[in-house]
Amino acid sequence: MNHFSRRTLTTLLASATLATLALLPAYALADTYPSKPITLVVPNPPGGLLDTSARLLSDPLARALGQSVVVDNKPGGSGNLAYSLVARSPKDGYTVLVSYSGYHIANPILMDKLPWELKDLTPVGLITVATNVIAVHPSVPANNLKDFIAWVKQNPGKVNYASQGNGSVSHIGTEIFKQQTGIEMTHVPYKGSGQAIQDVLAGQVQVFISTPPSVMGHVLSGKLKALAVTGKTRHPQLPQVPTASEAGLPGFELESWVALYVAAGTPKEVVQKLSQEVKRSMESPDTKQRADAAGVEVRYLTPENTTKLLERDTASWAKAIKAGNIKFD
């Protein structure tokens, strides 16, 4: 082999080695992932759908991955505190956002300036969904949805409704409910379901359209009245409560979802590994049993299908928000 050929071969081998080394970090990270605890960042206080979903996942995921999984509640800024924290976190899959459909869809539509952007986050997968319950304080003189609508029409502007915050599913969903029924109610936003439910139980706010984990125990104990659920079918833990369609309001459906996201740029191999273990953890019989008891439906979707769900819901919500001229208070 002549000198030129040897030098050419050496150069080619060196280039190939460098190319191989360039590929190693992502694969090496995936092979060793996780090597330390994972944090699930929840944009709401304890209580409610997001916190319940995170805690349903944390124990089985910790067992599956062999590392601690910590639930960290970071309420504030209508979810934006938690979203921006995860968006700015290291791109390594150890800081995971427990994303709420209301924040993820409504905030980019309703807010001119956000401390995060949709492109800053990449999906790991959908984990849970929940119908909503139209719940009222026992002092409300109505025991069904038709009578409630009639009562509110007789008292325009005198009835208050709670939400988990501006732009939340309970906020936008109740505004859509108002549009469809022609009623007037005053919005009282809270920082999460925990604070909202306290004032509803105290009778300071009369109405709360929220997910079953927030209200189901109080409905079953008689502290609240459930007038309807907003899914296609009755809820298995509230079989006595009709759907909105059965109660005389066909076409009103409201479903909340919870999905996991990490910082954009996290290696695909890490995202895929985490997604696969999340799927296995959420679909285990024990997790499903706990979810049923909490009033939450386990519904895993791949990262790709989670993106499609977000795009579909964003289009429909944008239409409803524009039609209702809904804005942040």
Short mmCIF file of C-alpha atoms in Angstrom, two decimals:
data_model
loop_
_atom_site.label_atom_id
_atom_site.label_comp_id
_atom_site.label_asym_id
_atom_site.label_seq_id
_atom_site.Cartn_x
_atom_site.Cartn_y
_atom_site.Cartn_z
CA MET A 1 0.00 0.00 0.00
CA ASN A 2 1.56 3.32 -1.00
CA HIS A 3 1.93 6.31 1.31
CA PHE A 4 -1.06 8.12 -0.23
CA SER A 5 -3.32 5.12 0.24
CA ARG A 6 -2.28 4.68 3.88
CA ARG A 7 -2.87 8.36 4.64
CA THR A 8 -6.25 8.25 2.87
CA LEU A 9 -7.28 5.14 4.81
CA THR A 10 -6.16 6.70 8.09
CA THR A 11 -8.19 9.82 7.33
CA LEU A 12 -11.28 7.81 6.46
CA LEU A 13 -10.98 5.71 9.62
CA ALA A 14 -10.58 8.83 11.74
CA SER A 15 -13.66 10.42 10.14
CA ALA A 16 -15.68 7.26 10.70
CA THR A 17 -14.58 7.14 14.34
CA LEU A 18 -15.59 10.75 14.91
CA ALA A 19 -18.97 10.12 13.29
CA THR A 20 -19.50 7.11 15.52
CA LEU A 21 -18.52 9.06 18.62
CA ALA A 22 -20.97 11.79 17.66
CA LEU A 23 -23.77 9.25 17.78
CA LEU A 24 -22.76 7.74 21.10
CA PRO A 25 -24.08 10.31 23.61
CA ALA A 26 -27.77 9.81 22.79
CA TYR A 27 -27.53 6.03 22.75
CA ALA A 28 -25.32 5.97 25.83
CA LEU A 29 -27.77 8.20 27.66
CA ALA A 30 -30.65 5.92 26.65
CA ASP A 31 -28.74 2.84 27.81
CA THR A 32 -28.05 4.31 31.25
CA TYR A 33 -31.36 6.17 31.59
CA PRO A 34 -32.50 6.60 34.26
CA SER A 35 -29.52 6.80 36.57
CA LYS A 36 -31.09 9.24 39.05
CA PRO A 37 -34.59 10.19 40.31
CA ILE A 38 -37.20 11.52 37.89
CA THR A 39 -39.40 14.49 38.78
CA LEU A 40 -43.00 14.77 37.65
CA VAL A 41 -43.79 18.51 37.65
CA VAL A 42 -47.51 19.14 38.28
CA PRO A 43 -48.79 22.65 37.40
CA ASN A 44 -51.56 22.48 40.02
CA PRO A 45 -51.68 22.06 43.82
CA PRO A 46 -52.40 18.62 45.34
CA GLY A 47 -55.89 17.33 44.55
CA GLY A 48 -57.69 17.10 41.24
CA LEU A 49 -57.03 15.32 37.97
CA LEU A 50 -53.39 16.31 37.39
CA ASP A 51 -52.12 15.47 40.85
CA THR A 52 -54.17 12.25 40.92
CA SER A 53 -52.79 11.18 37.53
CA ALA A 54 -49.21 11.91 38.58
CA ARG A 55 -49.56 9.87 41.75
CA LEU A 56 -51.20 7.00 39.89
CA LEU A 57 -48.08 6.85 37.72
CA SER A 58 -45.28 7.59 40.18
CA ASP A 59 -45.10 4.30 42.10
CA PRO A 60 -45.45 1.82 39.21
CA LEU A 61 -43.07 3.90 37.06
CA ALA A 62 -40.50 3.96 39.88
CA ARG A 63 -40.67 0.17 40.10
CA ALA A 64 -40.39 -0.19 36.32
CA LEU A 65 -37.39 2.13 36.01
CA GLY A 66 -35.65 1.25 39.26
CA GLN A 67 -35.42 4.89 40.30
CA SER A 68 -37.45 7.18 42.54
CA VAL A 69 -40.19 9.18 40.82
CA VAL A 70 -41.00 12.37 42.72
CA VAL A 71 -44.20 14.39 42.32
CA ASP A 72 -43.45 18.11 42.55
CA ASN A 73 -46.46 20.45 42.63
CA LYS A 74 -45.61 23.82 41.04
CA PRO A 75 -48.84 25.85 40.78
CA GLY A 76 -48.83 29.41 39.54
CA GLY A 77 -49.39 31.61 36.53
CA SER A 78 -52.23 29.47 35.16
CA GLY A 79 -49.81 26.60 34.76
CA ASN A 80 -47.08 28.69 33.13
CA LEU A 81 -44.66 28.36 36.05
CA ALA A 82 -44.47 24.59 35.65
CA TYR A 83 -44.47 24.69 31.84
CA SER A 84 -41.60 27.18 31.66
CA LEU A 85 -39.65 25.24 34.30
CA VAL A 86 -39.79 22.06 32.22
CA ALA A 87 -39.19 23.90 28.94
CA ARG A 88 -35.95 25.32 30.37
CA SER A 89 -34.87 22.10 32.09
CA PRO A 90 -31.93 19.95 30.90
CA LYS A 91 -32.77 17.89 27.83
CA ASP A 92 -32.23 14.57 29.57
CA GLY A 93 -35.68 13.18 30.45
CA TYR A 94 -35.40 13.62 34.21
CA THR A 95 -37.80 16.58 34.50
CA VAL A 96 -41.23 15.63 33.17
CA LEU A 97 -44.25 17.90 32.83
CA VAL A 98 -47.65 16.52 33.79
CA SER A 99 -49.52 18.56 31.22
CA TYR A 100 -53.16 19.59 31.51
CA SER A 101 -55.18 19.99 28.32
CA GLY A 102 -56.65 23.29 29.49
CA TYR A 103 -53.26 24.92 29.99
CA HIS A 104 -51.59 23.31 26.99
CA ILE A 105 -54.38 24.32 24.61
CA ALA A 106 -55.80 27.54 26.01
CA ASN A 107 -52.71 29.40 27.21
CA PRO A 108 -51.12 29.77 23.75
CA ILE A 109 -54.48 30.92 22.36
CA LEU A 110 -55.42 33.34 25.13
CA MET A 111 -52.06 34.78 26.18
CA ASP A 112 -50.08 37.16 24.00
CA LYS A 113 -46.82 36.51 25.84
CA LEU A 114 -45.87 33.17 27.35
CA PRO A 115 -42.65 32.18 29.14
CA TRP A 116 -42.72 28.99 27.05
CA GLU A 117 -43.72 27.92 23.54
CA LEU A 118 -45.26 24.75 22.16
CA LYS A 119 -42.02 24.00 20.33
CA ASP A 120 -40.16 23.98 23.68
CA LEU A 121 -41.84 20.72 24.72
CA THR A 122 -41.93 17.25 23.22
CA PRO A 123 -44.57 14.63 24.10
CA VAL A 124 -43.89 11.41 25.98
CA GLY A 125 -47.50 10.26 25.76
CA LEU A 126 -51.07 10.66 26.97
CA ILE A 127 -51.77 8.94 30.30
CA THR A 128 -55.31 9.75 31.47
CA VAL A 129 -58.58 11.39 30.50
CA ALA A 130 -61.59 12.35 32.55
CA THR A 131 -65.12 13.39 31.90
CA ASN A 132 -66.40 16.37 33.87
CA VAL A 133 -69.20 16.62 36.41
CA ILE A 134 -71.63 19.53 36.62
CA ALA A 135 -71.73 19.84 40.42
CA VAL A 136 -73.64 22.36 42.53
CA HIS A 137 -73.93 23.23 46.21
CA PRO A 138 -76.95 21.63 47.97
CA SER A 139 -78.46 25.09 48.53
CA VAL A 140 -79.11 25.39 44.78
CA PRO A 141 -82.90 24.81 44.37
CA ALA A 142 -82.56 22.40 41.45
CA ASN A 143 -82.08 18.63 41.32
CA ASN A 144 -81.67 18.21 37.57
CA LEU A 145 -79.96 20.05 34.75
CA LYS A 146 -83.13 21.50 33.17
CA ASP A 147 -84.30 22.99 36.47
CA PHE A 148 -80.82 24.35 37.14
CA ILE A 149 -80.68 26.13 33.78
CA ALA A 150 -84.14 27.59 34.38
CA TRP A 151 -83.14 28.77 37.88
CA VAL A 152 -79.98 30.51 36.59
CA LYS A 153 -82.00 32.24 33.88
CA GLN A 154 -84.27 33.60 36.60
CA ASN A 155 -81.20 34.91 38.46
CA PRO A 156 -78.93 36.34 35.76
CA GLY A 157 -75.50 37.32 37.03
CA LYS A 158 -76.28 36.24 40.61
CA VAL A 159 -74.80 32.76 40.31
CA ASN A 160 -71.04 32.18 40.62
CA TYR A 161 -69.08 29.34 39.09
CA ALA A 162 -65.60 28.14 40.06
CA SER A 163 -62.74 27.11 37.81
CA GLN A 164 -59.23 25.78 38.38
CA GLY A 165 -57.90 28.98 36.85
CA ASN A 166 -58.12 31.23 33.82
CA GLY A 167 -57.89 29.18 30.65
CA SER A 168 -58.50 25.87 32.42
CA VAL A 169 -60.87 23.25 31.04
CA SER A 170 -63.37 24.13 33.76
CA HIS A 171 -63.20 27.80 32.72
CA ILE A 172 -63.52 27.32 28.96
CA GLY A 173 -65.90 24.40 29.36
CA THR A 174 -68.27 26.37 31.59
CA GLU A 175 -68.17 29.29 29.17
CA ILE A 176 -69.16 26.91 26.36
CA PHE A 177 -71.91 25.57 28.65
CA LYS A 178 -73.13 29.17 29.10
CA GLN A 179 -73.09 29.73 25.34
CA GLN A 180 -75.13 26.61 24.64
CA THR A 181 -77.72 27.30 27.34
CA GLY A 182 -77.95 31.09 27.15
CA ILE A 183 -77.36 31.55 30.87
CA GLU A 184 -75.25 34.12 32.72
CA MET A 185 -72.90 33.20 35.56
CA THR A 186 -69.92 34.99 37.12
CA HIS A 187 -66.51 33.36 36.83
CA VAL A 188 -64.45 32.91 40.03
CA PRO A 189 -61.00 31.52 39.14
CA TYR A 190 -58.84 29.62 41.64
CA LYS A 191 -55.34 28.17 41.63
CA GLY A 192 -56.34 24.57 41.16
CA SER A 193 -59.20 22.30 42.18
CA GLY A 194 -58.24 22.10 45.86
CA GLN A 195 -58.91 25.77 46.54
CA ALA A 196 -61.97 25.87 44.31
CA ILE A 197 -63.71 22.95 45.95
CA GLN A 198 -63.40 24.49 49.43
CA ASP A 199 -65.44 27.54 48.45
CA VAL A 200 -67.97 25.42 46.58
CA LEU A 201 -68.43 23.21 49.65
CA ALA A 202 -68.83 26.34 51.76
CA GLY A 203 -71.53 27.64 49.41
CA GLN A 204 -69.60 30.80 48.53
CA VAL A 205 -69.60 29.59 44.91
CA GLN A 206 -72.59 27.64 43.65
CA VAL A 207 -71.33 25.73 40.61
CA PHE A 208 -68.21 23.79 39.65
CA ILE A 209 -67.78 21.86 36.40
CA SER A 210 -64.77 19.71 37.13
CA THR A 211 -63.30 16.24 36.80
CA PRO A 212 -64.51 13.37 39.04
CA PRO A 213 -61.44 13.30 41.33
CA SER A 214 -62.27 16.84 42.47
CA VAL A 215 -65.94 16.29 43.28
CA MET A 216 -66.82 12.58 43.30
CA GLY A 217 -66.25 11.98 47.03
CA HIS A 218 -68.32 15.05 47.93
CA VAL A 219 -71.13 13.96 45.60
CA LEU A 220 -71.21 10.48 47.11
CA SER A 221 -71.27 11.93 50.65
CA GLY A 222 -74.10 14.34 49.78
CA LYS A 223 -72.05 17.50 50.23
CA LEU A 224 -72.55 18.37 46.55
CA LYS A 225 -75.23 17.57 43.97
CA ALA A 226 -74.18 16.20 40.58
CA LEU A 227 -76.58 17.25 37.83
CA ALA A 228 -74.82 15.60 34.87
CA VAL A 229 -71.56 14.22 33.55
CA THR A 230 -70.19 15.59 30.30
CA GLY A 231 -69.00 12.40 28.61
CA LYS A 232 -70.66 10.16 26.04
CA THR A 233 -71.57 7.62 28.73
CA ARG A 234 -72.29 7.65 32.45
CA HIS A 235 -69.37 7.48 34.83
CA PRO A 236 -68.90 4.01 36.41
CA GLN A 237 -68.45 5.49 39.89
CA LEU A 238 -71.47 7.80 39.47
CA PRO A 239 -73.97 5.55 37.68
CA GLN A 240 -76.93 7.50 39.04
CA VAL A 241 -75.80 10.73 37.35
CA PRO A 242 -77.07 11.17 33.75
CA THR A 243 -74.98 12.43 30.87
CA ALA A 244 -75.62 15.99 29.73
CA SER A 245 -77.37 14.57 26.68
CA GLU A 246 -79.64 12.41 28.84
CA ALA A 247 -80.31 15.43 31.05
CA GLY A 248 -81.61 17.48 28.14
CA LEU A 249 -78.48 19.14 26.74
CA PRO A 250 -77.42 17.09 23.70
CA GLY A 251 -74.09 17.96 22.15
CA PHE A 252 -72.43 19.26 25.30
CA GLU A 253 -69.36 17.12 25.92
CA LEU A 254 -66.27 18.12 27.85
CA GLU A 255 -63.26 15.86 28.39
CA SER A 256 -60.01 16.73 30.12
CA TRP A 257 -56.74 14.98 29.38
CA VAL A 258 -53.35 14.63 31.01
CA ALA A 259 -50.16 13.98 29.04
CA LEU A 260 -46.44 13.89 29.80
CA TYR A 261 -43.92 16.21 28.13
CA VAL A 262 -40.18 16.78 28.40
CA ALA A 263 -37.93 19.55 27.13
CA ALA A 264 -37.61 19.61 23.35
CA GLY A 265 -34.25 18.23 22.27
CA THR A 266 -34.35 15.31 24.70
CA PRO A 267 -32.84 12.32 22.83
CA LYS A 268 -35.51 10.33 21.00
CA GLU A 269 -34.19 7.12 22.52
CA VAL A 270 -34.79 8.48 26.03
CA VAL A 271 -38.29 9.70 25.13
CA GLN A 272 -39.15 6.33 23.61
CA LYS A 273 -37.83 4.38 26.59
CA LEU A 274 -39.74 6.57 29.03
CA SER A 275 -42.90 6.37 26.92
CA GLN A 276 -42.76 2.57 26.80
CA GLU A 277 -42.36 2.29 30.58
CA VAL A 278 -45.15 4.83 31.14
CA LYS A 279 -47.44 2.71 28.94
CA ARG A 280 -46.56 -0.44 30.84
CA SER A 281 -47.03 1.30 34.21
CA MET A 282 -50.38 2.92 33.37
CA GLU A 283 -51.87 -0.19 31.78
CA SER A 284 -51.07 -2.52 34.67
CA PRO A 285 -54.19 -4.00 36.34
CA ASP A 286 -53.31 -2.40 39.69
CA THR A 287 -52.99 1.09 38.20
CA LYS A 288 -56.24 0.73 36.27
CA GLN A 289 -58.03 -0.40 39.42
CA ARG A 290 -56.73 2.61 41.36
CA ALA A 291 -57.65 4.90 38.47
CA ASP A 292 -61.22 3.57 38.37
CA ALA A 293 -61.59 4.19 42.09
CA ALA A 294 -60.35 7.77 41.60
CA GLY A 295 -62.73 8.43 38.72
CA VAL A 296 -59.97 8.64 36.10
CA GLU A 297 -59.76 6.73 32.82
CA VAL A 298 -56.36 5.39 31.80
CA ARG A 299 -55.84 6.09 28.10
CA TYR A 300 -52.29 5.84 26.81
CA LEU A 301 -51.33 7.39 23.48
CA THR A 302 -47.93 7.36 21.77
CA PRO A 303 -45.98 10.62 21.44
CA GLU A 304 -47.10 10.91 17.81
CA ASN A 305 -50.79 10.40 18.59
CA THR A 306 -50.56 12.78 21.55
CA THR A 307 -49.43 15.48 19.12
CA LYS A 308 -52.40 14.71 16.85
CA LEU A 309 -54.79 15.00 19.84
CA LEU A 310 -53.29 18.36 20.80
CA GLU A 311 -53.65 19.67 17.25
CA ARG A 312 -57.27 18.51 16.98
CA ASP A 313 -58.33 19.98 20.32
CA THR A 314 -56.48 23.23 19.70
CA ALA A 315 -58.46 23.77 16.49
CA SER A 316 -61.83 23.13 18.18
CA TRP A 317 -61.01 25.21 21.28
CA ALA A 318 -59.76 28.14 19.21
CA LYS A 319 -63.08 28.17 17.40
CA ALA A 320 -65.08 28.12 20.66
CA ILE A 321 -62.93 30.78 22.34
CA LYS A 322 -63.25 33.11 19.34
CA ALA A 323 -67.01 32.57 19.13
CA GLY A 324 -67.43 33.38 22.81
CA ASN A 325 -64.88 36.22 22.82
CA ILE A 326 -63.33 34.52 25.85
CA LYS A 327 -60.42 36.35 27.42
CA PHE A 328 -58.41 36.15 30.58
CA ASP A 329 -59.78 38.22 33.44
#
